[in-house]
mmCIF file of N, CA and C in Angstrom:
data_model
loop_
_atom_site.group_PDB
_atom_site.id
_atom_site.type_symbol
_atom_site.label_atom_id
_atom_site.label_comp_id
_atom_site.label_asym_id
_atom_site.label_seq_id
_atom_site.Cartn_x
_atom_site.Cartn_y
_atom_site.Cartn_z
ATOM 1 N N UNK Z 289 125.507 99.512 106.955
ATOM 2 C CA UNK Z 289 126.102 100.455 106.027
ATOM 3 C C UNK Z 289 126.891 101.491 106.823
ATOM 4 N N UNK Z 290 128.091 101.793 106.350
ATOM 5 C CA UNK Z 290 128.850 102.863 106.991
ATOM 6 C C UNK Z 290 128.292 104.205 106.516
ATOM 7 N N UNK Z 291 128.213 105.147 107.428
ATOM 8 C CA UNK Z 291 127.672 106.464 107.113
ATOM 9 C C UNK Z 291 128.755 107.511 107.289
ATOM 10 N N UNK Z 292 128.466 108.723 106.851
ATOM 11 C CA UNK Z 292 129.400 109.822 107.029
ATOM 12 C C UNK Z 292 129.755 110.481 105.723
ATOM 13 N N UNK Z 293 130.748 111.327 105.774
ATOM 14 C CA UNK Z 293 131.170 112.123 104.631
ATOM 15 C C UNK Z 293 132.383 111.468 103.981
ATOM 16 N N UNK Z 294 132.292 111.204 102.692
ATOM 17 C CA UNK Z 294 133.410 110.608 101.976
ATOM 18 C C UNK Z 294 134.108 111.617 101.069
ATOM 19 N N UNK Z 295 133.397 112.647 100.641
ATOM 20 C CA UNK Z 295 133.988 113.775 99.915
ATOM 21 C C UNK Z 295 133.297 115.039 100.410
ATOM 22 N N UNK Z 296 134.084 116.047 100.764
ATOM 23 C CA UNK Z 296 133.572 117.383 101.085
ATOM 24 C C UNK Z 296 134.626 118.347 100.573
ATOM 25 N N UNK Z 297 134.342 119.007 99.452
ATOM 26 C CA UNK Z 297 135.381 119.794 98.793
ATOM 27 C C UNK Z 297 134.858 121.109 98.227
ATOM 28 N N UNK Z 298 135.784 122.032 98.109
ATOM 29 C CA UNK Z 298 135.629 123.262 97.347
ATOM 30 C C UNK Z 298 136.707 123.156 96.277
ATOM 31 N N UNK Z 299 136.333 123.296 95.008
ATOM 32 C CA UNK Z 299 137.297 123.017 93.948
ATOM 33 C C UNK Z 299 137.184 123.989 92.783
ATOM 34 N N UNK Z 300 138.323 124.363 92.241
ATOM 35 C CA UNK Z 300 138.358 125.177 91.025
ATOM 36 C C UNK Z 300 138.273 124.298 89.780
ATOM 37 N N UNK Z 301 138.413 122.997 89.955
ATOM 38 C CA UNK Z 301 138.367 122.057 88.833
ATOM 39 C C UNK Z 301 136.936 121.599 88.561
ATOM 40 N N UNK Z 302 136.641 121.219 87.317
ATOM 41 C CA UNK Z 302 135.316 120.658 87.026
ATOM 42 C C UNK Z 302 135.021 119.474 87.940
ATOM 43 N N UNK Z 303 133.750 119.330 88.303
ATOM 44 C CA UNK Z 303 133.335 118.284 89.236
ATOM 45 C C UNK Z 303 133.053 116.997 88.474
ATOM 46 N N UNK Z 304 133.631 115.904 88.942
ATOM 47 C CA UNK Z 304 133.398 114.578 88.365
ATOM 48 C C UNK Z 304 132.235 113.926 89.111
ATOM 49 N N UNK Z 305 131.050 114.000 88.528
ATOM 50 C CA UNK Z 305 129.842 113.462 89.164
ATOM 51 C C UNK Z 305 129.980 111.959 89.390
ATOM 52 N N UNK Z 306 130.514 111.253 88.426
ATOM 53 C CA UNK Z 306 130.680 109.798 88.554
ATOM 54 C C UNK Z 306 131.566 109.431 89.738
ATOM 55 N N UNK Z 307 132.610 110.200 89.975
ATOM 56 C CA UNK Z 307 133.501 109.927 91.104
ATOM 57 C C UNK Z 307 132.755 110.099 92.426
ATOM 58 N N UNK Z 308 131.831 111.058 92.488
ATOM 59 C CA UNK Z 308 131.027 111.251 93.696
ATOM 60 C C UNK Z 308 130.096 110.061 93.925
ATOM 61 N N UNK Z 309 129.493 109.588 92.855
ATOM 62 C CA UNK Z 309 128.599 108.429 92.964
ATOM 63 C C UNK Z 309 129.387 107.201 93.412
ATOM 64 N N UNK Z 310 130.533 106.971 92.811
ATOM 65 C CA UNK Z 310 131.355 105.810 93.181
ATOM 66 C C UNK Z 310 131.829 105.906 94.629
ATOM 67 N N UNK Z 311 132.107 107.110 95.095
ATOM 68 C CA UNK Z 311 132.631 107.291 96.452
ATOM 69 C C UNK Z 311 131.634 106.880 97.528
ATOM 70 N N UNK Z 312 130.337 106.993 97.253
ATOM 71 C CA UNK Z 312 129.344 106.656 98.274
ATOM 72 C C UNK Z 312 128.826 105.228 98.166
ATOM 73 N N UNK Z 313 129.240 104.512 97.135
ATOM 74 C CA UNK Z 313 128.755 103.130 96.974
ATOM 75 C C UNK Z 313 129.163 102.272 98.163
ATOM 76 N N UNK Z 314 128.273 101.356 98.514
ATOM 77 C CA UNK Z 314 128.474 100.454 99.646
ATOM 78 C C UNK Z 314 127.517 99.289 99.404
ATOM 79 N N UNK Z 315 127.878 98.067 99.768
ATOM 80 C CA UNK Z 315 126.973 96.937 99.539
ATOM 81 C C UNK Z 315 125.599 97.101 100.197
ATOM 82 N N UNK Z 316 125.508 97.903 101.245
ATOM 83 C CA UNK Z 316 124.233 98.084 101.942
ATOM 84 C C UNK Z 316 123.395 99.238 101.382
ATOM 85 N N UNK Z 317 123.943 99.964 100.409
ATOM 86 C CA UNK Z 317 123.220 101.089 99.824
ATOM 87 C C UNK Z 317 122.107 100.589 98.912
ATOM 88 N N UNK Z 318 120.908 101.089 99.166
ATOM 89 C CA UNK Z 318 119.771 100.763 98.317
ATOM 90 C C UNK Z 318 119.230 101.971 97.582
ATOM 91 N N UNK Z 319 119.753 103.166 97.919
ATOM 92 C CA UNK Z 319 119.271 104.396 97.296
ATOM 93 C C UNK Z 319 120.400 105.404 97.171
ATOM 94 N N UNK Z 320 120.484 105.993 95.995
ATOM 95 C CA UNK Z 320 121.419 107.084 95.727
ATOM 96 C C UNK Z 320 120.603 108.272 95.255
ATOM 97 N N UNK Z 321 120.737 109.402 95.936
ATOM 98 C CA UNK Z 321 120.063 110.610 95.494
ATOM 99 C C UNK Z 321 121.137 111.591 95.075
ATOM 100 N N UNK Z 322 121.027 112.070 93.845
ATOM 101 C CA UNK Z 322 122.027 112.975 93.301
ATOM 102 C C UNK Z 322 121.394 114.317 92.974
ATOM 103 N N UNK Z 323 121.981 115.383 93.494
ATOM 104 C CA UNK Z 323 121.590 116.738 93.133
ATOM 105 C C UNK Z 323 122.755 117.364 92.386
ATOM 106 N N UNK Z 324 122.469 117.901 91.207
ATOM 107 C CA UNK Z 324 123.479 118.577 90.405
ATOM 108 C C UNK Z 324 122.970 119.983 90.117
ATOM 109 N N UNK Z 325 123.670 120.976 90.626
ATOM 110 C CA UNK Z 325 123.315 122.364 90.367
ATOM 111 C C UNK Z 325 124.167 122.898 89.238
ATOM 112 N N UNK Z 326 123.523 123.467 88.222
ATOM 113 C CA UNK Z 326 124.237 123.987 87.060
ATOM 114 C C UNK Z 326 123.993 125.487 86.897
ATOM 115 N N UNK Z 327 124.853 126.126 86.141
ATOM 116 C CA UNK Z 327 124.719 127.545 85.843
ATOM 117 C C UNK Z 327 123.646 127.712 84.768
ATOM 118 N N UNK Z 328 122.643 128.554 85.075
ATOM 119 C CA UNK Z 328 121.573 128.797 84.106
ATOM 120 C C UNK Z 328 121.774 130.164 83.440
ATOM 121 N N UNK Z 329 121.067 130.387 82.352
ATOM 122 C CA UNK Z 329 121.252 131.605 81.558
ATOM 123 C C UNK Z 329 120.371 132.774 81.987
ATOM 124 N N UNK Z 330 119.673 132.646 83.093
ATOM 125 C CA UNK Z 330 118.778 133.714 83.537
ATOM 126 C C UNK Z 330 118.703 133.755 85.062
ATOM 127 N N UNK Z 331 118.262 134.892 85.551
ATOM 128 C CA UNK Z 331 118.043 135.068 86.975
ATOM 129 C C UNK Z 331 117.042 136.209 87.118
ATOM 130 N N UNK Z 332 116.095 136.094 88.038
ATOM 131 C CA UNK Z 332 115.108 137.169 88.200
ATOM 132 C C UNK Z 332 115.737 138.528 88.517
ATOM 133 N N UNK Z 333 116.908 138.524 89.141
ATOM 134 C CA UNK Z 333 117.573 139.776 89.499
ATOM 135 C C UNK Z 333 118.429 140.349 88.376
ATOM 136 N N UNK Z 334 118.630 139.587 87.305
ATOM 137 C CA UNK Z 334 119.497 140.031 86.217
ATOM 138 C C UNK Z 334 118.729 140.890 85.220
ATOM 139 N N UNK Z 335 119.391 141.949 84.768
ATOM 140 C CA UNK Z 335 118.783 142.827 83.767
ATOM 141 C C UNK Z 335 118.850 142.208 82.374
ATOM 142 N N UNK Z 336 119.804 141.323 82.169
ATOM 143 C CA UNK Z 336 119.982 140.682 80.871
ATOM 144 C C UNK Z 336 120.257 139.208 81.032
ATOM 145 N N UNK Z 337 120.666 138.610 79.946
ATOM 146 C CA UNK Z 337 120.994 137.189 79.955
ATOM 147 C C UNK Z 337 122.275 136.950 80.764
ATOM 148 N N UNK Z 338 122.264 135.923 81.600
ATOM 149 C CA UNK Z 338 123.447 135.546 82.371
ATOM 150 C C UNK Z 338 124.368 134.754 81.451
ATOM 151 N N UNK Z 339 125.643 135.165 81.400
ATOM 152 C CA UNK Z 339 126.581 134.459 80.526
ATOM 153 C C UNK Z 339 127.613 133.650 81.314
ATOM 154 N N UNK Z 340 127.972 134.116 82.513
ATOM 155 C CA UNK Z 340 128.873 133.348 83.389
ATOM 156 C C UNK Z 340 128.574 133.699 84.847
ATOM 157 N N UNK Z 341 129.015 132.807 85.725
ATOM 158 C CA UNK Z 341 129.011 133.076 87.163
ATOM 159 C C UNK Z 341 130.443 132.930 87.645
ATOM 160 N N UNK Z 342 130.814 133.765 88.581
ATOM 161 C CA UNK Z 342 132.137 133.688 89.181
ATOM 162 C C UNK Z 342 131.960 133.461 90.677
ATOM 163 N N UNK Z 343 132.321 132.254 91.137
ATOM 164 C CA UNK Z 343 132.170 131.893 92.543
ATOM 165 C C UNK Z 343 133.460 132.174 93.307
ATOM 166 N N UNK Z 344 133.300 132.739 94.497
ATOM 167 C CA UNK Z 344 134.408 132.975 95.423
ATOM 168 C C UNK Z 344 134.059 132.330 96.756
ATOM 169 N N UNK Z 345 135.068 131.825 97.441
ATOM 170 C CA UNK Z 345 134.827 131.144 98.715
ATOM 171 C C UNK Z 345 135.716 131.723 99.813
ATOM 172 N N UNK Z 346 135.167 131.770 101.004
ATOM 173 C CA UNK Z 346 135.923 132.135 102.196
ATOM 174 C C UNK Z 346 136.939 131.026 102.467
ATOM 175 N N UNK Z 347 138.092 131.329 103.050
ATOM 176 C CA UNK Z 347 139.074 130.280 103.345
ATOM 177 C C UNK Z 347 138.534 129.144 104.221
ATOM 178 N N UNK Z 348 137.510 129.394 105.029
ATOM 179 C CA UNK Z 348 136.928 128.352 105.879
ATOM 180 C C UNK Z 348 135.875 127.502 105.165
ATOM 181 N N UNK Z 349 135.604 127.783 103.901
ATOM 182 C CA UNK Z 349 134.512 127.099 103.197
ATOM 183 C C UNK Z 349 134.694 125.577 103.168
ATOM 184 N N UNK Z 350 135.911 125.087 102.984
ATOM 185 C CA UNK Z 350 136.117 123.633 102.938
ATOM 186 C C UNK Z 350 135.740 122.984 104.270
ATOM 187 N N UNK Z 351 136.163 123.593 105.346
ATOM 188 C CA UNK Z 351 135.810 123.061 106.666
ATOM 189 C C UNK Z 351 134.298 123.105 106.874
ATOM 190 N N UNK Z 352 133.695 124.200 106.505
ATOM 191 C CA UNK Z 352 132.255 124.377 106.723
ATOM 192 C C UNK Z 352 131.439 123.416 105.873
ATOM 193 N N UNK Z 353 131.822 123.196 104.621
ATOM 194 C CA UNK Z 353 131.058 122.248 103.799
ATOM 195 C C UNK Z 353 131.149 120.843 104.399
ATOM 196 N N UNK Z 354 132.298 120.516 104.996
ATOM 197 C CA UNK Z 354 132.440 119.230 105.668
ATOM 198 C C UNK Z 354 131.525 119.114 106.883
ATOM 199 N N UNK Z 355 131.423 120.185 107.648
ATOM 200 C CA UNK Z 355 130.540 120.189 108.814
ATOM 201 C C UNK Z 355 129.074 120.083 108.396
ATOM 202 N N UNK Z 356 128.695 120.825 107.357
ATOM 203 C CA UNK Z 356 127.313 120.761 106.871
ATOM 204 C C UNK Z 356 126.983 119.358 106.359
ATOM 205 N N UNK Z 357 127.934 118.753 105.647
ATOM 206 C CA UNK Z 357 127.734 117.400 105.120
ATOM 207 C C UNK Z 357 127.617 116.387 106.254
ATOM 208 N N UNK Z 358 128.444 116.521 107.273
ATOM 209 C CA UNK Z 358 128.388 115.594 108.408
ATOM 210 C C UNK Z 358 127.045 115.691 109.120
ATOM 211 N N UNK Z 359 126.560 116.909 109.286
ATOM 212 C CA UNK Z 359 125.260 117.101 109.929
ATOM 213 C C UNK Z 359 124.147 116.456 109.093
ATOM 214 N N UNK Z 360 124.189 116.640 107.784
ATOM 215 C CA UNK Z 360 123.158 116.071 106.912
ATOM 216 C C UNK Z 360 123.245 114.547 106.854
ATOM 217 N N UNK Z 361 124.461 114.012 106.874
ATOM 218 C CA UNK Z 361 124.639 112.560 106.817
ATOM 219 C C UNK Z 361 124.154 111.900 108.094
ATOM 220 N N UNK Z 362 124.545 112.461 109.222
ATOM 221 C CA UNK Z 362 124.180 111.865 110.507
ATOM 222 C C UNK Z 362 124.528 110.396 110.521
ATOM 223 N N UNK Z 363 123.604 109.590 111.021
ATOM 224 C CA UNK Z 363 123.811 108.137 111.011
ATOM 225 C C UNK Z 363 122.905 107.477 109.976
ATOM 226 N N UNK Z 364 122.470 108.270 108.978
ATOM 227 C CA UNK Z 364 121.525 107.754 107.982
ATOM 228 C C UNK Z 364 122.066 107.670 106.570
ATOM 229 N N UNK Z 365 123.201 108.345 106.278
ATOM 230 C CA UNK Z 365 123.636 108.415 104.871
ATOM 231 C C UNK Z 365 125.144 108.541 104.742
ATOM 232 N N UNK Z 366 125.605 108.219 103.549
ATOM 233 C CA UNK Z 366 126.975 108.499 103.116
ATOM 234 C C UNK Z 366 126.854 109.669 102.148
ATOM 235 N N UNK Z 367 127.733 110.653 102.262
ATOM 236 C CA UNK Z 367 127.609 111.851 101.438
ATOM 237 C C UNK Z 367 128.923 112.190 100.755
ATOM 238 N N UNK Z 368 128.782 112.612 99.488
ATOM 239 C CA UNK Z 368 129.878 113.189 98.715
ATOM 240 C C UNK Z 368 129.372 114.523 98.169
ATOM 241 N N UNK Z 369 130.126 115.597 98.423
ATOM 242 C CA UNK Z 369 129.693 116.936 98.014
ATOM 243 C C UNK Z 369 130.895 117.766 97.581
ATOM 244 N N UNK Z 370 130.712 118.519 96.495
ATOM 245 C CA UNK Z 370 131.727 119.477 96.055
ATOM 246 C C UNK Z 370 131.032 120.710 95.501
ATOM 247 N N UNK Z 371 131.584 121.876 95.845
ATOM 248 C CA UNK Z 371 131.120 123.143 95.275
ATOM 249 C C UNK Z 371 132.275 123.745 94.482
ATOM 250 N N UNK Z 372 131.982 124.205 93.289
ATOM 251 C CA UNK Z 372 133.006 124.831 92.432
ATOM 252 C C UNK Z 372 133.238 126.268 92.835
ATOM 253 N N UNK Z 373 134.421 126.762 92.539
ATOM 254 C CA UNK Z 373 134.751 128.173 92.614
ATOM 255 C C UNK Z 373 135.415 128.554 91.294
ATOM 256 N N UNK Z 374 135.498 129.841 91.043
ATOM 257 C CA UNK Z 374 136.062 130.326 89.792
ATOM 258 C C UNK Z 374 134.958 130.716 88.830
ATOM 259 N N UNK Z 375 135.352 130.932 87.589
ATOM 260 C CA UNK Z 375 134.412 131.386 86.558
ATOM 261 C C UNK Z 375 133.810 130.183 85.846
ATOM 262 N N UNK Z 376 132.467 130.108 85.841
ATOM 263 C CA UNK Z 376 131.744 128.997 85.229
ATOM 264 C C UNK Z 376 130.822 129.513 84.135
ATOM 265 N N UNK Z 377 130.735 128.776 83.063
ATOM 266 C CA UNK Z 377 129.864 129.116 81.935
ATOM 267 C C UNK Z 377 128.479 128.513 82.139
ATOM 268 N N UNK Z 378 127.524 129.028 81.392
ATOM 269 C CA UNK Z 378 126.176 128.459 81.409
ATOM 270 C C UNK Z 378 126.272 126.970 81.084
ATOM 271 N N UNK Z 379 125.608 126.157 81.910
ATOM 272 C CA UNK Z 379 125.626 124.707 81.736
ATOM 273 C C UNK Z 379 126.662 123.994 82.580
ATOM 274 N N UNK Z 380 127.672 124.712 83.073
ATOM 275 C CA UNK Z 380 128.687 124.085 83.919
ATOM 276 C C UNK Z 380 128.076 123.637 85.250
ATOM 277 N N UNK Z 381 128.641 122.579 85.808
ATOM 278 C CA UNK Z 381 128.202 122.071 87.112
ATOM 279 C C UNK Z 381 128.841 122.922 88.203
ATOM 280 N N UNK Z 382 127.990 123.503 89.065
ATOM 281 C CA UNK Z 382 128.465 124.362 90.149
ATOM 282 C C UNK Z 382 128.542 123.627 91.480
ATOM 283 N N UNK Z 383 127.642 122.667 91.696
ATOM 284 C CA UNK Z 383 127.620 121.931 92.961
ATOM 285 C C UNK Z 383 127.044 120.541 92.722
ATOM 286 N N UNK Z 384 127.613 119.566 93.420
ATOM 287 C CA UNK Z 384 127.112 118.193 93.373
ATOM 288 C C UNK Z 384 126.964 117.694 94.801
ATOM 289 N N UNK Z 385 125.801 117.105 95.070
ATOM 290 C CA UNK Z 385 125.541 116.436 96.345
ATOM 291 C C UNK Z 385 125.058 115.033 96.008
ATOM 292 N N UNK Z 386 125.741 114.027 96.524
ATOM 293 C CA UNK Z 386 125.268 112.649 96.385
ATOM 294 C C UNK Z 386 125.096 112.085 97.788
ATOM 295 N N UNK Z 387 123.893 111.632 98.066
ATOM 296 C CA UNK Z 387 123.590 111.012 99.354
ATOM 297 C C UNK Z 387 123.159 109.582 99.102
ATOM 298 N N UNK Z 388 123.741 108.657 99.829
ATOM 299 C CA UNK Z 388 123.433 107.239 99.686
ATOM 300 C C UNK Z 388 122.989 106.686 101.028
ATOM 301 N N UNK Z 389 121.970 105.841 100.980
ATOM 302 C CA UNK Z 389 121.480 105.212 102.211
ATOM 303 C C UNK Z 389 120.828 103.884 101.863
ATOM 304 N N UNK Z 390 120.438 103.177 102.889
ATOM 305 C CA UNK Z 390 119.770 101.897 102.670
ATOM 306 C C UNK Z 390 118.401 102.091 102.035
ATOM 307 N N UNK Z 391 117.730 103.206 102.351
ATOM 308 C CA UNK Z 391 116.372 103.460 101.872
ATOM 309 C C UNK Z 391 116.263 104.848 101.260
ATOM 310 N N UNK Z 392 115.342 105.022 100.314
ATOM 311 C CA UNK Z 392 115.234 106.270 99.565
ATOM 312 C C UNK Z 392 114.896 107.487 100.415
ATOM 313 N N UNK Z 393 114.048 107.354 101.400
ATOM 314 C CA UNK Z 393 113.647 108.520 102.190
ATOM 315 C C UNK Z 393 114.855 109.193 102.844
ATOM 316 N N UNK Z 394 115.755 108.405 103.401
ATOM 317 C CA UNK Z 394 116.931 108.959 104.053
ATOM 318 C C UNK Z 394 117.856 109.626 103.042
ATOM 319 N N UNK Z 395 117.995 109.040 101.860
ATOM 320 C CA UNK Z 395 118.841 109.642 100.816
ATOM 321 C C UNK Z 395 118.256 110.972 100.354
ATOM 322 N N UNK Z 396 116.952 111.005 100.092
ATOM 323 C CA UNK Z 396 116.307 112.259 99.701
ATOM 324 C C UNK Z 396 116.464 113.315 100.791
ATOM 325 N N UNK Z 397 116.166 112.933 102.025
ATOM 326 C CA UNK Z 397 116.210 113.884 103.138
ATOM 327 C C UNK Z 397 117.614 114.449 103.349
ATOM 328 N N UNK Z 398 118.618 113.591 103.335
ATOM 329 C CA UNK Z 398 119.995 114.044 103.548
ATOM 330 C C UNK Z 398 120.449 114.972 102.424
ATOM 331 N N UNK Z 399 120.120 114.627 101.196
ATOM 332 C CA UNK Z 399 120.493 115.445 100.049
ATOM 333 C C UNK Z 399 119.842 116.823 100.115
ATOM 334 N N UNK Z 400 118.550 116.853 100.358
ATOM 335 C CA UNK Z 400 117.844 118.139 100.427
ATOM 336 C C UNK Z 400 118.344 118.982 101.600
ATOM 337 N N UNK Z 401 118.525 118.368 102.745
ATOM 338 C CA UNK Z 401 119.027 119.103 103.910
ATOM 339 C C UNK Z 401 120.377 119.742 103.605
ATOM 340 N N UNK Z 402 121.240 118.996 102.941
ATOM 341 C CA UNK Z 402 122.573 119.516 102.656
ATOM 342 C C UNK Z 402 122.532 120.651 101.642
ATOM 343 N N UNK Z 403 121.814 120.505 100.543
ATOM 344 C CA UNK Z 403 121.816 121.575 99.542
ATOM 345 C C UNK Z 403 121.177 122.845 100.106
ATOM 346 N N UNK Z 404 120.169 122.698 100.931
ATOM 347 C CA UNK Z 404 119.555 123.884 101.551
ATOM 348 C C UNK Z 404 120.540 124.551 102.516
ATOM 349 N N UNK Z 405 121.297 123.770 103.274
ATOM 350 C CA UNK Z 405 122.297 124.328 104.188
ATOM 351 C C UNK Z 405 123.424 125.016 103.419
ATOM 352 N N UNK Z 406 123.814 124.434 102.295
ATOM 353 C CA UNK Z 406 124.846 125.052 101.460
ATOM 354 C C UNK Z 406 124.376 126.432 101.004
ATOM 355 N N UNK Z 407 123.130 126.524 100.567
ATOM 356 C CA UNK Z 407 122.599 127.800 100.069
ATOM 357 C C UNK Z 407 122.569 128.873 101.157
ATOM 358 N N UNK Z 408 122.354 128.490 102.406
ATOM 359 C CA UNK Z 408 122.224 129.490 103.463
ATOM 360 C C UNK Z 408 123.473 129.660 104.325
ATOM 361 N N UNK Z 409 124.282 128.616 104.473
ATOM 362 C CA UNK Z 409 125.356 128.645 105.467
ATOM 363 C C UNK Z 409 126.780 128.531 104.928
ATOM 364 N N UNK Z 410 126.949 128.187 103.658
ATOM 365 C CA UNK Z 410 128.299 128.034 103.121
ATOM 366 C C UNK Z 410 128.797 129.400 102.634
ATOM 367 N N UNK Z 411 129.967 129.848 103.101
ATOM 368 C CA UNK Z 411 130.475 131.151 102.671
ATOM 369 C C UNK Z 411 131.084 131.096 101.264
ATOM 370 N N UNK Z 412 130.188 130.947 100.291
ATOM 371 C CA UNK Z 412 130.538 130.985 98.874
ATOM 372 C C UNK Z 412 129.609 132.016 98.247
ATOM 373 N N UNK Z 413 130.190 132.927 97.466
ATOM 374 C CA UNK Z 413 129.413 133.997 96.859
ATOM 375 C C UNK Z 413 129.574 133.949 95.351
ATOM 376 N N UNK Z 414 128.564 134.492 94.651
ATOM 377 C CA UNK Z 414 128.663 134.469 93.192
ATOM 378 C C UNK Z 414 128.470 135.855 92.602
ATOM 379 N N UNK Z 415 129.295 136.123 91.612
ATOM 380 C CA UNK Z 415 129.198 137.342 90.825
ATOM 381 C C UNK Z 415 128.625 136.924 89.475
ATOM 382 N N UNK Z 416 127.522 137.537 89.139
ATOM 383 C CA UNK Z 416 126.784 137.177 87.932
ATOM 384 C C UNK Z 416 127.183 138.133 86.807
ATOM 385 N N UNK Z 417 127.722 137.581 85.726
ATOM 386 C CA UNK Z 417 128.103 138.379 84.559
ATOM 387 C C UNK Z 417 127.003 138.235 83.517
ATOM 388 N N UNK Z 418 126.544 139.389 83.006
ATOM 389 C CA UNK Z 418 125.408 139.403 82.087
ATOM 390 C C UNK Z 418 125.832 139.891 80.704
ATOM 391 N N UNK Z 419 124.999 139.555 79.726
ATOM 392 C CA UNK Z 419 125.255 140.066 78.378
ATOM 393 C C UNK Z 419 125.247 141.586 78.455
ATOM 394 N N UNK Z 420 126.048 142.210 77.632
ATOM 395 C CA UNK Z 420 126.142 143.661 77.653
ATOM 396 C C UNK Z 420 127.197 144.172 78.609
ATOM 397 N N UNK Z 421 127.821 143.264 79.367
ATOM 398 C CA UNK Z 421 128.927 143.661 80.236
ATOM 399 C C UNK Z 421 128.583 143.954 81.677
ATOM 400 N N UNK Z 422 127.316 143.988 82.041
ATOM 401 C CA UNK Z 422 126.951 144.238 83.432
ATOM 402 C C UNK Z 422 127.342 143.046 84.308
ATOM 403 N N UNK Z 423 127.673 143.340 85.565
ATOM 404 C CA UNK Z 423 127.985 142.279 86.527
ATOM 405 C C UNK Z 423 127.472 142.709 87.887
ATOM 406 N N UNK Z 424 127.014 141.733 88.666
ATOM 407 C CA UNK Z 424 126.498 142.032 90.006
ATOM 408 C C UNK Z 424 126.713 140.852 90.920
ATOM 409 N N UNK Z 425 127.041 141.146 92.181
ATOM 410 C CA UNK Z 425 127.124 140.106 93.195
ATOM 411 C C UNK Z 425 125.701 139.696 93.569
ATOM 412 N N UNK Z 426 125.484 138.400 93.702
ATOM 413 C CA UNK Z 426 124.155 137.862 94.027
ATOM 414 C C UNK Z 426 124.210 137.219 95.402
ATOM 415 N N UNK Z 427 123.216 137.530 96.237
ATOM 416 C CA UNK Z 427 123.100 136.873 97.538
ATOM 417 C C UNK Z 427 123.981 137.446 98.625
ATOM 418 N N UNK Z 428 124.699 138.539 98.354
ATOM 419 C CA UNK Z 428 125.521 139.135 99.399
ATOM 420 C C UNK Z 428 124.597 139.735 100.452
ATOM 421 N N UNK Z 429 124.816 139.341 101.693
ATOM 422 C CA UNK Z 429 124.011 139.870 102.785
ATOM 423 C C UNK Z 429 122.689 139.158 103.001
ATOM 424 N N UNK Z 430 122.421 138.121 102.224
ATOM 425 C CA UNK Z 430 121.149 137.413 102.418
ATOM 426 C C UNK Z 430 121.327 136.205 103.289
#
């Protein structure tokens, strides 16, 4: 099975999950692990109901997501990943990670490693808009 990154993107457009799944298909793939992160209507730090999130990315974010994906893929998986930017409504897809490998353990491991790295190392920030008009940046400086 060929390994590596087949999609690594930062996009203002809605994410096509099916296209990510198709991109990692290979005759030697026996496992596909898909992580889909969506916008939820609550957050422990929010004073009210979350109504939208607004994601912003550093200009280097595309390069960095590619590096994080390559590290997670290693020689064990094929990976397709995209993170959205812009204003997203509750229920919208914010991030998709698809990891494919010959065996399930490698697909699970690569997917989890990548989403955890995205949360800590990708320069993408979110502004949380709440009912009542309040808004706050989340995760800045963490």
